Coordinates of C-alpha atoms in Angstrom, one line a residue:
X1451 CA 148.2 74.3 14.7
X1452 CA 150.3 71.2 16.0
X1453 CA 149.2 67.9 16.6
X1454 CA 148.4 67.7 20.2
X1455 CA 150.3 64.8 21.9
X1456 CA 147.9 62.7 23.6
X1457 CA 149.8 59.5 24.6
X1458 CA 153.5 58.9 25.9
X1459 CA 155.2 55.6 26.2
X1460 CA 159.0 55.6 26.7
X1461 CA 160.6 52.5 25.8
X1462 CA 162.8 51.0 29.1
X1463 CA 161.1 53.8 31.5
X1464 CA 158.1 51.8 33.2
X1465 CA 154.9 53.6 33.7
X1466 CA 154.1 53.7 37.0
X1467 CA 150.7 55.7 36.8
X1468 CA 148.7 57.5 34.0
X1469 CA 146.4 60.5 35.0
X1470 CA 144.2 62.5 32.6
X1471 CA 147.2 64.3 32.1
X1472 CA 150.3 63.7 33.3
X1473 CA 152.2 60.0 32.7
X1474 CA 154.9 59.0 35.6
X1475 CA 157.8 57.1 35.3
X1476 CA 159.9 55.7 37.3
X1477 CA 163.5 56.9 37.3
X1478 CA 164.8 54.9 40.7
X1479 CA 166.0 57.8 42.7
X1480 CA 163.4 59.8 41.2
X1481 CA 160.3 60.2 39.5
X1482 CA 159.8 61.5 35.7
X1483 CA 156.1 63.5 35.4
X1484 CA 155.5 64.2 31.7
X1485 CA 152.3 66.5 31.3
X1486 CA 150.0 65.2 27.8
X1487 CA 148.0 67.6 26.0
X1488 CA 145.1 65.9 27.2
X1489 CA 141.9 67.6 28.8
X1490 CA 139.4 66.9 30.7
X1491 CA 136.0 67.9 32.0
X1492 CA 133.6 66.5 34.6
X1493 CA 136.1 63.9 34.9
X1494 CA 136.1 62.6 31.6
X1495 CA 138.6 62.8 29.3
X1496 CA 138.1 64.2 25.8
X1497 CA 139.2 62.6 22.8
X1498 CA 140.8 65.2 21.4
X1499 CA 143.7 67.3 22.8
X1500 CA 144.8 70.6 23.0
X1501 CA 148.0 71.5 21.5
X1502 CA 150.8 72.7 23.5
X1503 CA 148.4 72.3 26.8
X1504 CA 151.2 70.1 28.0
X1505 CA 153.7 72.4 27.7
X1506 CA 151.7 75.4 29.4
X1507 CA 151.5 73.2 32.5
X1508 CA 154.6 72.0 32.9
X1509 CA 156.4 75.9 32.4
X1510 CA 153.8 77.8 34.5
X1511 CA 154.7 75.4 37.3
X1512 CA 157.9 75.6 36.9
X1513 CA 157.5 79.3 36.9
X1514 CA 155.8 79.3 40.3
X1515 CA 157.8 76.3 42.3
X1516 CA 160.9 78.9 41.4
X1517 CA 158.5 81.8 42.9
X1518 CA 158.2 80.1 46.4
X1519 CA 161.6 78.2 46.3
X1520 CA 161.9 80.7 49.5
X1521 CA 158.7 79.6 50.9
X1522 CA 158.2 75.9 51.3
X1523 CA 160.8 73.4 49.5
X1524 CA 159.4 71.7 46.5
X1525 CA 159.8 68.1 44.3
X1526 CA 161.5 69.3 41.4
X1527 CA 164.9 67.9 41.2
X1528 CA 166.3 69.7 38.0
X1529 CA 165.2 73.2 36.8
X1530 CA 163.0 74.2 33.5
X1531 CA 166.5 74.7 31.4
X1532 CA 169.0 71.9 32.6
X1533 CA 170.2 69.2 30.7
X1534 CA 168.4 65.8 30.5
X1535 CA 169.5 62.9 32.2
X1536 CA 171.7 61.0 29.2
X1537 CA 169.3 58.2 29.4
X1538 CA 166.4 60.6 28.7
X1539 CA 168.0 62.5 25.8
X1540 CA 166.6 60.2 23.3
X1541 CA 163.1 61.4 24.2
X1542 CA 164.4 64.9 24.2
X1543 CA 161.6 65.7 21.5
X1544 CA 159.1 64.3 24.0
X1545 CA 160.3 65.4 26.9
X1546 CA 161.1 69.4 25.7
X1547 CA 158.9 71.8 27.9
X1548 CA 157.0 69.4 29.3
X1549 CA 158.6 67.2 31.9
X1550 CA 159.8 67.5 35.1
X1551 CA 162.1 65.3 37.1
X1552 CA 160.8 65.4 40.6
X1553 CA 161.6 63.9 44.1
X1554 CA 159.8 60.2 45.0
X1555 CA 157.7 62.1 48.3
X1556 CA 154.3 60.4 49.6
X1557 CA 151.5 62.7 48.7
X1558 CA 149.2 63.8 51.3
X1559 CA 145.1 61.8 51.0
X1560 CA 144.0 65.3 50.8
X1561 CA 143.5 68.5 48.2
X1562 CA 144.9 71.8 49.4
X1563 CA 142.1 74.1 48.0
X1564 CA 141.9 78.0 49.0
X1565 CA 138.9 79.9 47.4
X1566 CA 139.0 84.0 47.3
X1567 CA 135.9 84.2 45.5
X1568 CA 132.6 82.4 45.6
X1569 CA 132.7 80.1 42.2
X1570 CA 132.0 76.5 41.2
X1571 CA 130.8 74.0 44.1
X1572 CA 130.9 76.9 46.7
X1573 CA 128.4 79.2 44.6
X1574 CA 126.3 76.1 44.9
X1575 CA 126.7 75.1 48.5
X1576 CA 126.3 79.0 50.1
X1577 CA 123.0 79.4 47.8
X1578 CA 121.7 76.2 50.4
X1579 CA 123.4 77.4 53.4
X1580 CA 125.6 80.2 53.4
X1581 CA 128.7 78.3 53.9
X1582 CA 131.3 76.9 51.6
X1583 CA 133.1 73.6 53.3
X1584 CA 130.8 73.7 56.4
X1585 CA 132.8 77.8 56.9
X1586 CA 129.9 80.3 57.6
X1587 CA 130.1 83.2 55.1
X1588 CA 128.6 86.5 55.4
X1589 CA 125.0 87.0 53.6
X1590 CA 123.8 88.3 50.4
X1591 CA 127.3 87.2 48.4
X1592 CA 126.1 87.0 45.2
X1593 CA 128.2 84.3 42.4
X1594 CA 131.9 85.1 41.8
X1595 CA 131.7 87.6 44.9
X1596 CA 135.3 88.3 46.7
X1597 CA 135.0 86.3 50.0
X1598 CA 136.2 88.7 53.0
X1599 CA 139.3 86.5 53.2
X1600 CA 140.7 83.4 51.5
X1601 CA 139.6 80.2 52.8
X1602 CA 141.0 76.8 53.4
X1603 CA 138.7 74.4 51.9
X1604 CA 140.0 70.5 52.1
X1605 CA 138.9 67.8 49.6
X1606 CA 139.1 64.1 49.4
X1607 CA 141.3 62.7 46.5
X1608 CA 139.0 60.5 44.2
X1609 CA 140.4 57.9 42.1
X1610 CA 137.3 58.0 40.1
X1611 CA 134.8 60.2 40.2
X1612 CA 134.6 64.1 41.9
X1613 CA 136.8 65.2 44.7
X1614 CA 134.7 65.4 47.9
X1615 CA 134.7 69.1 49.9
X1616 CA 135.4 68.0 53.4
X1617 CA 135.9 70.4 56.8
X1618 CA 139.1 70.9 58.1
X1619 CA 138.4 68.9 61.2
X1620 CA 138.4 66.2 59.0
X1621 CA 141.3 66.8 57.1
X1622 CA 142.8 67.0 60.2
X1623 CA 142.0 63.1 61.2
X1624 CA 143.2 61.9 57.7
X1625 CA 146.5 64.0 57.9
X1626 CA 147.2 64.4 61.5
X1627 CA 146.4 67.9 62.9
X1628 CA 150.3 69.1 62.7
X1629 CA 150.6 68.8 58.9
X1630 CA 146.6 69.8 58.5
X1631 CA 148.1 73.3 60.0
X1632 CA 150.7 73.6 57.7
X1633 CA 149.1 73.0 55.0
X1634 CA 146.7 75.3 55.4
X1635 CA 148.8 78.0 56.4
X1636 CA 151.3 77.6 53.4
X1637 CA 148.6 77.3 50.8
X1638 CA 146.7 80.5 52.4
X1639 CA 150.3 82.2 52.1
X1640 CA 150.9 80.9 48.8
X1641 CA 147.7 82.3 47.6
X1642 CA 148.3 85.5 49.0
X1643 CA 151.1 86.3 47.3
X1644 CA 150.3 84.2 43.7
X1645 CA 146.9 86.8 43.7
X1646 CA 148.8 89.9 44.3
X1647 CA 151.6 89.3 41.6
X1648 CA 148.7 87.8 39.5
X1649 CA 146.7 90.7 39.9
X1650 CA 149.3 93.3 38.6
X1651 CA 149.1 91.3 35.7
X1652 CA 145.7 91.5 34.9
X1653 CA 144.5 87.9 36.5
X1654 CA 142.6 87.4 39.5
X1655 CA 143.4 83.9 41.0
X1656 CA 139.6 82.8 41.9
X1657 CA 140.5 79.6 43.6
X1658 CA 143.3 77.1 43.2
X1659 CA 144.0 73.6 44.4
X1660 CA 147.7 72.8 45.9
X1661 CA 149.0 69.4 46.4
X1662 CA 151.3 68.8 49.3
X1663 CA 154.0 65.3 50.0
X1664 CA 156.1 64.1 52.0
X1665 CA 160.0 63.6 51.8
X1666 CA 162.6 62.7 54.6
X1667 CA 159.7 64.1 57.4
X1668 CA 159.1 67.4 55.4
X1669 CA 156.1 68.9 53.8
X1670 CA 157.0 69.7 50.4
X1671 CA 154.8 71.2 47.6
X1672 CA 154.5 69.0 44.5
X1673 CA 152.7 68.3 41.4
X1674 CA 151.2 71.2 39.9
X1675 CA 151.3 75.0 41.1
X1676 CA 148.4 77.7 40.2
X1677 CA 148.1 76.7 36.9
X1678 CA 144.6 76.6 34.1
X1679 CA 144.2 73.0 35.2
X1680 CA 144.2 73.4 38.9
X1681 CA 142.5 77.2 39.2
X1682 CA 140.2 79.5 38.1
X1683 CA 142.4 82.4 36.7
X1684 CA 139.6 85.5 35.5
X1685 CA 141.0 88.6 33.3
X1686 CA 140.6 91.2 36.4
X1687 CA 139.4 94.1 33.8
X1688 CA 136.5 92.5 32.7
X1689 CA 135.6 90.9 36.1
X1690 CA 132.2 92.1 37.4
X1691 CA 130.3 89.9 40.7
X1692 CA 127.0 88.7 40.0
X1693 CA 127.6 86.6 36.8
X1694 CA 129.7 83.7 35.9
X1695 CA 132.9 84.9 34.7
X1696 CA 135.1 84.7 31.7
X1697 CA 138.1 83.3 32.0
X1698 CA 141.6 81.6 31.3
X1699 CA 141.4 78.4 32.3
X1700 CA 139.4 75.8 30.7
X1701 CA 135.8 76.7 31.8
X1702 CA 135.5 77.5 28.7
X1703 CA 135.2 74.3 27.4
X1704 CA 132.9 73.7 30.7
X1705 CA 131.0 76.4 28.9
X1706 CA 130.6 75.1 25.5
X1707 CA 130.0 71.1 27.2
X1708 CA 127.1 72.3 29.0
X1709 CA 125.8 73.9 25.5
X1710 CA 125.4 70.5 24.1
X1711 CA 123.2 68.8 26.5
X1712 CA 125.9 65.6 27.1
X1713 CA 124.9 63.9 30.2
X1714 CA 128.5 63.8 31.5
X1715 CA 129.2 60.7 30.8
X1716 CA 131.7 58.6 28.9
X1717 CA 132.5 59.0 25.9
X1718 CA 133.3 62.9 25.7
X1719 CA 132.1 64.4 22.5
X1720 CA 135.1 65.0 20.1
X1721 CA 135.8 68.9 20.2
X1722 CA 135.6 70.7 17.4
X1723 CA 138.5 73.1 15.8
X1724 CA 137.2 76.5 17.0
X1725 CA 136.4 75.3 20.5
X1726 CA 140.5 73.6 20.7
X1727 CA 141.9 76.8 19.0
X1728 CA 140.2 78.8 21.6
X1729 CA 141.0 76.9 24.9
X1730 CA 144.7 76.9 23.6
X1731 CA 144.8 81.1 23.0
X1732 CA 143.2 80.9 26.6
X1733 CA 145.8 78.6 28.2
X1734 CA 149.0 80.4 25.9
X1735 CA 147.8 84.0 27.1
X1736 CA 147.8 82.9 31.1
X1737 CA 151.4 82.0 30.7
X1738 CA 152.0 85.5 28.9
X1739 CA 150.7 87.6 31.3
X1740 CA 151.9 85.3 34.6
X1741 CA 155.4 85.1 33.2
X1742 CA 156.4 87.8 31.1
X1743 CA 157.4 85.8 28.1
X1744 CA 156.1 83.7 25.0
X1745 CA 155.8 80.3 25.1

């Protein structure tokens, strides 16, 4: 197994921002996102990688901005396969399969989240009330049930710290009730169709979390699209309601972090070599089946 590549620095790009994953620089006219085969877990970052993760990220975006080109206009500015900028080609070896040279929009203050199924912070909230996000939801859903219908369910963006589930009347107030609308409506769409095509392919699409920007007055999707790190894909053949779910994504590690008894805080544990090996098979197979091919 490869090293997994945990820190990138170009010399003569400046950093503008560094995430638990992806590192941003700024190209002028546009923006270079490189995804780092970092992961994280109740918001800390462990120190140790997972190989290729990066890589997976970057392509099964790619993969799905192409998908909705048709739908909603997107950040990228180059494809998966063109050519690098010249003034990039020395990091070529960096850069390969996981960048992407995207479009400087503003991103909206809020998280697109649709759920389809009752997992995660919604399993908790409708065992108190029977709603997820304040929505009232039929009774006796047991955990990882198939709501009736998708849901729009807003968050805060935290800097720090856990997103914060918010109603869409209050999305509305941060974002202005036009684009509040059309985000919803485009990330219910984009659900939609991502679970039927996922489906076919032996993934259910649980929940995901879209990001929405800005550029020249338009809505535009950017970031990351339906990927491991921002959904809850499930292998629909061994799904069953009632139960936590296996998956693809990287409850998993979730899984084996809640094992160990850490209290959550910083620093992570260092993971060992079965638990990276495994998460990697789990993010390598979701590209398979979504796309077709082998990464």
């Amino acid at each position: 197994m490869s090293e997994p590549l945990l820190q990138i620095d170009l010399p003569g790009l400046p950093k503008i921002k560094s995430g638990k994953v992806r590192e941003i620089f700024d190209l002028g006219d546009s923006l270079l996102m490189v995804a780092t085969d970092r992961i994280s877990a109740f918001d800390c970052i462990m120190p140790n990688g997972i190989p290729r993760k990066g890589e997976v990220l970057t392509q099964i975006s790619h993969f799905w901005f192409e998908k909705f080109a048709g739908t909603v206009p997107n950040h990228l500015v180059a494809k998966t396969k063109d050519p690098l900028p010249e003034r990039l080609r020395p990091f070529s070896t960096l850069l390969d399969s996981r960048s992407m040279i995207v479009k400087k929009a503003k991103p909206l203050a809020i998280e697109c989240v649709v759920r389809g199924y009752l997992s995660g912070s919604g399993w908790k909230e409708y065992q108190q009330s029977q709603t997820v996000c304040g929505i009232q939801l039929p009774e006796g859903l047991t955990d990882s049930a198939q709501l009736p219908e998708p849901i729009f369910t807003p968050a805060t963006k935290a800097e720090t710290g856990h997103d914060e589930n918010i109603p869409f009347e209050r999305a509305m107030e941060i974002v202005g009730p036009g684009i509040a609308e059309q985000a919803r409506t485009l990330s219910l769409q984009i659900y939609r169709t991502a679970c039927a095509y996922a489906r076919e392919r032996g993934i259910i699409i649980a929940d995901t979390k879209f990001e929405f920007g800005l550029f020249d007055g338009q809505l535009i999707l950017i970031d990351e699209v339906l990927t491991p790190d921002s959904s809850r894909f499930w292998p629909a053949d061994l799904y069953e309601a009632g139960r936590s779910q296996p998956s693809f994504d990287k409850q998993y590690l979730r899984d084996y972090l809640e094992r160990l008894g850490w209290n959550k805080q910083p620093p992570a544990p260092e993971l060992p070599p079965y638990v990276v090996h495994k998460t990697q098979e789990k993010y390598l197979e979701a590209y398979a089946r979504l796309t077709g091919k082998r990464l």
